[in-house]
Coordinates of C-alpha atoms in Angstrom, one line a residue:
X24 CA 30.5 -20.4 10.9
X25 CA 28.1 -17.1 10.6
X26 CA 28.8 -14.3 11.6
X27 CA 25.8 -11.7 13.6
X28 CA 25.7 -8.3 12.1
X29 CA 22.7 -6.7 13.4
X30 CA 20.3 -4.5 11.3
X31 CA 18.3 -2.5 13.8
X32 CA 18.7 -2.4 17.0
X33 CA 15.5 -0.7 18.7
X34 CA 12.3 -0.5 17.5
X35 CA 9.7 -3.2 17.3
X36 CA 10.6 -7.2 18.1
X37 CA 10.0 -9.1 14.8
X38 CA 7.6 -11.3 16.8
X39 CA 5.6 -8.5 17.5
X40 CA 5.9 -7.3 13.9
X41 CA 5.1 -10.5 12.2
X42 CA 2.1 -11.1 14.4
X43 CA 0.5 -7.7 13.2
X44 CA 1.4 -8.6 10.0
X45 CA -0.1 -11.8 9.6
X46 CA -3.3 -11.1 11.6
X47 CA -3.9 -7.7 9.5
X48 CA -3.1 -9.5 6.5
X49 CA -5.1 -13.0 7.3
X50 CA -8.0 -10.2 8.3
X51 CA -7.9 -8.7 5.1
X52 CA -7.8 -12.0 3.2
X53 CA -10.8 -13.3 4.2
X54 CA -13.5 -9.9 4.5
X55 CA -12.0 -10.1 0.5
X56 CA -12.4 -13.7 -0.3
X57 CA -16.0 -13.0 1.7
X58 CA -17.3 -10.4 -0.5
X59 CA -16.2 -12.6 -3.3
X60 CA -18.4 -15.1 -1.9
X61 CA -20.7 -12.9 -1.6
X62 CA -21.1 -11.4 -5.0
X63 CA -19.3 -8.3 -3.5
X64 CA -16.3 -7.7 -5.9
X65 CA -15.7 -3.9 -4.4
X66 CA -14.1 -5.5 -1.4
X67 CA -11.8 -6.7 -3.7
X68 CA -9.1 -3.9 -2.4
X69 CA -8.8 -5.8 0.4
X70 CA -6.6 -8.1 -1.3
X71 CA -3.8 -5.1 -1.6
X72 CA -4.1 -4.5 2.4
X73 CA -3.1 -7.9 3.0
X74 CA -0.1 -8.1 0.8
X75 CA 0.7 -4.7 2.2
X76 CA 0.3 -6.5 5.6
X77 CA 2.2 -9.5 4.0
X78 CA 5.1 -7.5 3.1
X79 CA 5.6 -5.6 6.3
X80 CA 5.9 -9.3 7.8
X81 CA 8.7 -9.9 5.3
X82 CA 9.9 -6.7 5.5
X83 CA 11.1 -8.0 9.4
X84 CA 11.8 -11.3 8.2
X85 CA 14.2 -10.2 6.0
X86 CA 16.2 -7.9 8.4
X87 CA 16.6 -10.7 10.6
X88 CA 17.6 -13.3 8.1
X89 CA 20.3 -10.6 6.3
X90 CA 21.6 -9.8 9.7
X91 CA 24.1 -12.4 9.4
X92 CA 26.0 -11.1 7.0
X93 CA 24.1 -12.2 3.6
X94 CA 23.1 -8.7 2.3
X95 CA 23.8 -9.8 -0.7
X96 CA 21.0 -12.5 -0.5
X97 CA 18.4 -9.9 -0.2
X98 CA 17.1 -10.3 -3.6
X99 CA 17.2 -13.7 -3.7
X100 CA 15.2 -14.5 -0.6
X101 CA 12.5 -12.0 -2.0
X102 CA 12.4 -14.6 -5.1
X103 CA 12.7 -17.6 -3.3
X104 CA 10.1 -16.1 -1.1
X105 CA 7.4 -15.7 -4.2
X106 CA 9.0 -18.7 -6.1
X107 CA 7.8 -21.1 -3.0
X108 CA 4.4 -18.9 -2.3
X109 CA 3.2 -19.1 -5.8
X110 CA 3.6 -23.1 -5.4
X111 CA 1.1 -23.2 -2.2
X112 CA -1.0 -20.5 -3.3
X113 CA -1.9 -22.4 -6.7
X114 CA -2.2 -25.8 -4.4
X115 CA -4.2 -24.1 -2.0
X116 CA -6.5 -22.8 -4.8
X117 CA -7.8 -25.7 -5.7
X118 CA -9.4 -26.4 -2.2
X119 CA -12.0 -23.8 -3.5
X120 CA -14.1 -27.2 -4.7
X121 CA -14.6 -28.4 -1.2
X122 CA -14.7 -24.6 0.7
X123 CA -12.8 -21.2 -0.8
X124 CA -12.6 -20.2 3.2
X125 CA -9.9 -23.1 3.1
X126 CA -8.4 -21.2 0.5
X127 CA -6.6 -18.3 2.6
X128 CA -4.9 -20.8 5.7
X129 CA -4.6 -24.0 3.6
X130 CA -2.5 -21.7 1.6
X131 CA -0.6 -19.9 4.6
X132 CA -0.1 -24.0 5.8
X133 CA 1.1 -25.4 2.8
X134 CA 3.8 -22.7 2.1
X135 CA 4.9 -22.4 5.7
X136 CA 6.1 -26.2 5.2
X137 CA 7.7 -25.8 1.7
X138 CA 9.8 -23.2 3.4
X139 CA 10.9 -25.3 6.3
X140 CA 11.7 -27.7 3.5
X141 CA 13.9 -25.2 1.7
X142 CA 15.2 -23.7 4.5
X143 CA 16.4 -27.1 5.7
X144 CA 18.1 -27.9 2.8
X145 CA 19.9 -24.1 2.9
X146 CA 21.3 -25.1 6.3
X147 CA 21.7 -28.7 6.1
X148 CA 22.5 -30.3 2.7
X149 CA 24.2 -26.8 1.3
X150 CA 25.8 -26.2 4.8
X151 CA 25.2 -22.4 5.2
X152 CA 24.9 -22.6 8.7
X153 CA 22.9 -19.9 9.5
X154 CA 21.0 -20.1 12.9
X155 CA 17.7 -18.3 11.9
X156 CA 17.5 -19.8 8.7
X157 CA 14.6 -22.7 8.1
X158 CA 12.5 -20.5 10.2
X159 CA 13.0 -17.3 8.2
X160 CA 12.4 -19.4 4.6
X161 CA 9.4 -20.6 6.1
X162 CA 8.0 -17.2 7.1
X163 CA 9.3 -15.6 3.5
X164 CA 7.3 -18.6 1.8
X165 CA 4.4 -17.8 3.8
X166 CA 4.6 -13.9 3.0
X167 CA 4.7 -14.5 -0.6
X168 CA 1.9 -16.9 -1.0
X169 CA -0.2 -14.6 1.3
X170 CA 0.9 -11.2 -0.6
X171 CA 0.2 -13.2 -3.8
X172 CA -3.4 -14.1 -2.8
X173 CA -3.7 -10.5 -2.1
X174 CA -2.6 -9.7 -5.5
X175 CA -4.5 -11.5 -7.2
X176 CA -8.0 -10.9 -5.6
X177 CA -7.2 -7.2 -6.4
X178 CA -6.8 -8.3 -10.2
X179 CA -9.6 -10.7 -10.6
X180 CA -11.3 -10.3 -7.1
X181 CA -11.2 -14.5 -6.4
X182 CA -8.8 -16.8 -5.0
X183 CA -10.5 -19.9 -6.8
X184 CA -8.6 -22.0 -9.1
X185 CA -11.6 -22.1 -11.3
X186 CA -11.9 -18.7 -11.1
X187 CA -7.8 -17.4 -11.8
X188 CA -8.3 -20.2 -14.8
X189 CA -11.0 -18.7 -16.3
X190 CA -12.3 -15.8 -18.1
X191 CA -15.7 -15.3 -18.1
X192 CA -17.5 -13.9 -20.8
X193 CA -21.7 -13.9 -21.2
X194 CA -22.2 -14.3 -25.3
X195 CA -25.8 -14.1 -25.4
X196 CA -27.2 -15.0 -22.3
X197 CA -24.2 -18.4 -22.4
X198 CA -21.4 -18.1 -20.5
X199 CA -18.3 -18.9 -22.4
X200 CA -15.1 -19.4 -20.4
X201 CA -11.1 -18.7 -22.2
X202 CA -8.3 -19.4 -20.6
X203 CA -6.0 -17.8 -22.9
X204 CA -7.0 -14.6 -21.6
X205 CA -7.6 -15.4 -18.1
X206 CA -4.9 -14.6 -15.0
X207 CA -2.9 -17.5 -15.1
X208 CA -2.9 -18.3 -19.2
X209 CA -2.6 -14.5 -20.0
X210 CA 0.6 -14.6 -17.6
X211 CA -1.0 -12.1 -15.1
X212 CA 0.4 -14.4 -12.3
X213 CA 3.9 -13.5 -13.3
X214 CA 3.2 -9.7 -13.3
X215 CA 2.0 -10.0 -9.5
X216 CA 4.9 -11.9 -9.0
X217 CA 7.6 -9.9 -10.2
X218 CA 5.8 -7.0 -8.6
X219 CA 5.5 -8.7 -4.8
X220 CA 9.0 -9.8 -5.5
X221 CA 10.5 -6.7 -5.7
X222 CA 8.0 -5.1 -3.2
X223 CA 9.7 -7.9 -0.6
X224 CA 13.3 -7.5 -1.4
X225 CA 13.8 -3.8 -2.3
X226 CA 13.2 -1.5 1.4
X227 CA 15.7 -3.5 3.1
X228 CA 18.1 -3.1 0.7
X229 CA 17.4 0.5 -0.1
X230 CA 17.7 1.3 3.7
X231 CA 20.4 -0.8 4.4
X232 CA 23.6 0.6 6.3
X233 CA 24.7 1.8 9.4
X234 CA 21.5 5.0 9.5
X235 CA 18.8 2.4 8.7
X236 CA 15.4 2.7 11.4
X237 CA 13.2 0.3 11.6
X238 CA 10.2 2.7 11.0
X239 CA 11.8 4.0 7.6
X240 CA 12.7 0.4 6.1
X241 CA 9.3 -0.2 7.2
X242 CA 7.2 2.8 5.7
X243 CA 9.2 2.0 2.1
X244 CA 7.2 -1.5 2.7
X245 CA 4.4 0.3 2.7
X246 CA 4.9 2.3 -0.1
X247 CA 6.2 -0.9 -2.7
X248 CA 3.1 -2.7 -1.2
X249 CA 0.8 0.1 -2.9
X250 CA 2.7 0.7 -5.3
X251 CA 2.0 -3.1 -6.4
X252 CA -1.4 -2.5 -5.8
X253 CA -1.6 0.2 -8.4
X254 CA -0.3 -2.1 -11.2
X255 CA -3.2 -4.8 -10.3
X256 CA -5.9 -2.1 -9.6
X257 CA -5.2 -1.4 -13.1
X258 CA -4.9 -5.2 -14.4
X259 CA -8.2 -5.6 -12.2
X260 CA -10.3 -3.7 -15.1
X261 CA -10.4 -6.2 -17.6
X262 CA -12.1 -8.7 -14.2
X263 CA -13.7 -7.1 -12.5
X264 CA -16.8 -4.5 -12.2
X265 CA -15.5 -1.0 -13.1
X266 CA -17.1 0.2 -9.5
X267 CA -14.5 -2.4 -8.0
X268 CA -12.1 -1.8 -10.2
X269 CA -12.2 2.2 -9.8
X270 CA -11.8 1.7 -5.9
X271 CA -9.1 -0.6 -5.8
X272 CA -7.2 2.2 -7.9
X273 CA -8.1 4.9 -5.8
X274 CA -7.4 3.4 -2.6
X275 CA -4.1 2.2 -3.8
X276 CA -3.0 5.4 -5.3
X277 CA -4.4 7.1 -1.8
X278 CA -1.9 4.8 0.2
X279 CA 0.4 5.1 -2.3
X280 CA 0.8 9.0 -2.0
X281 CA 0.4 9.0 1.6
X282 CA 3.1 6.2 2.7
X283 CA 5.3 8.0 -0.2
X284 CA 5.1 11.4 1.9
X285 CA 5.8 9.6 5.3
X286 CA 8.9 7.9 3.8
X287 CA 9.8 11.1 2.5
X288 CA 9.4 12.7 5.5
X289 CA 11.6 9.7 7.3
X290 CA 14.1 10.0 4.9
X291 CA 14.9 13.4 5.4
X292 CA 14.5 13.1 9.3
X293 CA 17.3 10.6 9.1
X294 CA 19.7 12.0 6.8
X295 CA 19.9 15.6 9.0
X296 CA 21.2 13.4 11.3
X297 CA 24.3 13.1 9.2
X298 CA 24.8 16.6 8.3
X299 CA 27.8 17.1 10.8
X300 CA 30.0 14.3 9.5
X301 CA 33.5 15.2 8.6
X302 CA 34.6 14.9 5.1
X303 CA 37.6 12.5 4.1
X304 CA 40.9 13.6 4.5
X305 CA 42.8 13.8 1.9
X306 CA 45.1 11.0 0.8
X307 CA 48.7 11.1 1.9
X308 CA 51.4 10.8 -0.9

């Protein structure tokens, strides 16, 4: 038996939520993975608007799932999240042979049924119970492989297998191609992970409590989401063109700054609100 402790209770409907999410996310997936095609590698920022997107989705899912009493899970569900997204995303790579538009959905597809998966197990075979749970695993797995696609077309500007595999280098009009130093051999993959991983797990439970607002918890979404962004922006010079490289910075730290201020701002609009509280008595002897 579970029992309901609700996390918010006005604000937004997390249908409504993930729906902007996704869409905004999906969106920002493909005008990325477009320019890629394209030979356009400064569109590669768009990567870090849809794992901002992503994570605002999660952000929700999250808050629904912890509302039955698991706050504790919090951080695991952000890992399990990125844990079962960096399986579909990798699958979903390799569809780049036949189309690299497959890429972005195949992925979103693949992950959405390793979470139903999962989150069968979580309610079935180790008997948690919880009502909204193989729906919520599914979304998280779905969050993190999309927010990890976003990643890592801001650090190497491609969703291909061949691509994330690779490292490119032109030796006298040859191309020579390492994998040692390339996304996935260097290890980069685990740096986006650990980074969207975090970004997921961490508003929630910094907001967490009996004060939390929907529109705080989800402006600290935001902020890790560009915050994240930074780090690849930065990883991104060593793939990318510096022109792509150099926008992808500056529009992350630009988001970054901004969403920081608004959180800020939030903050300190909901802690007035607590300003009259009386202290604790003192203990009787």
């Amino acid at each position: 038996m579970s029992v309901k402790v609700e996390a918010s209770h006005d604000g937004i409907p997390h249908n409504k939520v993930m729906a902007m999410g996704l869409i905004l996310a999906l969106v920002s997936l493909y005008i990325a993975v477009a320019g890629a095609y394209a030979g356009y590698d400064y569109l590669a920022f768009f990567g870090g608007i849809a794992a901002v997107g992503a994570l605002i989705w999660g952000n929700s899912t999250i808050k629904k799932l912890c509302s039955y009493g698991i706050g504790t899970g919090v951080p695991s569900a952000g890992m399990l999240a990125f844990g079962s997204g960096v399986l579909a995303m990798l699958f979903a790579a390799k569809l780049a042979v036949i189309n690299v538009f497959l890429v972005p959905i195949a992925g979103l597809i693949i992950a959405l049924i390793v979470g139903l998966v999962l989150g069968w197990i979580s309610n079935s075979v180790l008997n948690m119970k919880i009502p909204v749970m193989t729906r919520s695993i599914a979304e998280l797995a779905a969050v993190g492989c999309v927010a990890l696609m976003g990643l890592t077309v801001v650090a190497t500007g491609h969703v291909a297998f061949s691509e994330i595999t690779a490292f490119n280098l032109d030796i006298f009009g040859i191309t020579v191609s390492f994998y040692d130093v390339s996304y996935i051999g260097a290890g980069l993959i685990a740096v986006s992970f650990m980074l969207g991983a975090i970004a997921l797990q961490h508003p929630f439970n910094a907001c967490l409590g009996p004060g939390e607002k929907q529109d705080r918890t989800n402006m600290l979404a935001i902020e890790c989401g560009f915050l994240s962004m930074i780090v690849m922006a930065v990883i991104s010079f060593a793939f990318v063109s510096l022109v792509a490289a150099w926008i992808s910075l500056v529009i992350a730290l630009i988001g970054w700054f901004v969403s920081y201020k608004k959180y800020f701002a939030l903050s300190k609009r909901d802690a007035a609100a607590w300003l009259d509280a009386k202290p604790f008595s003192d203990a009787e002897e």
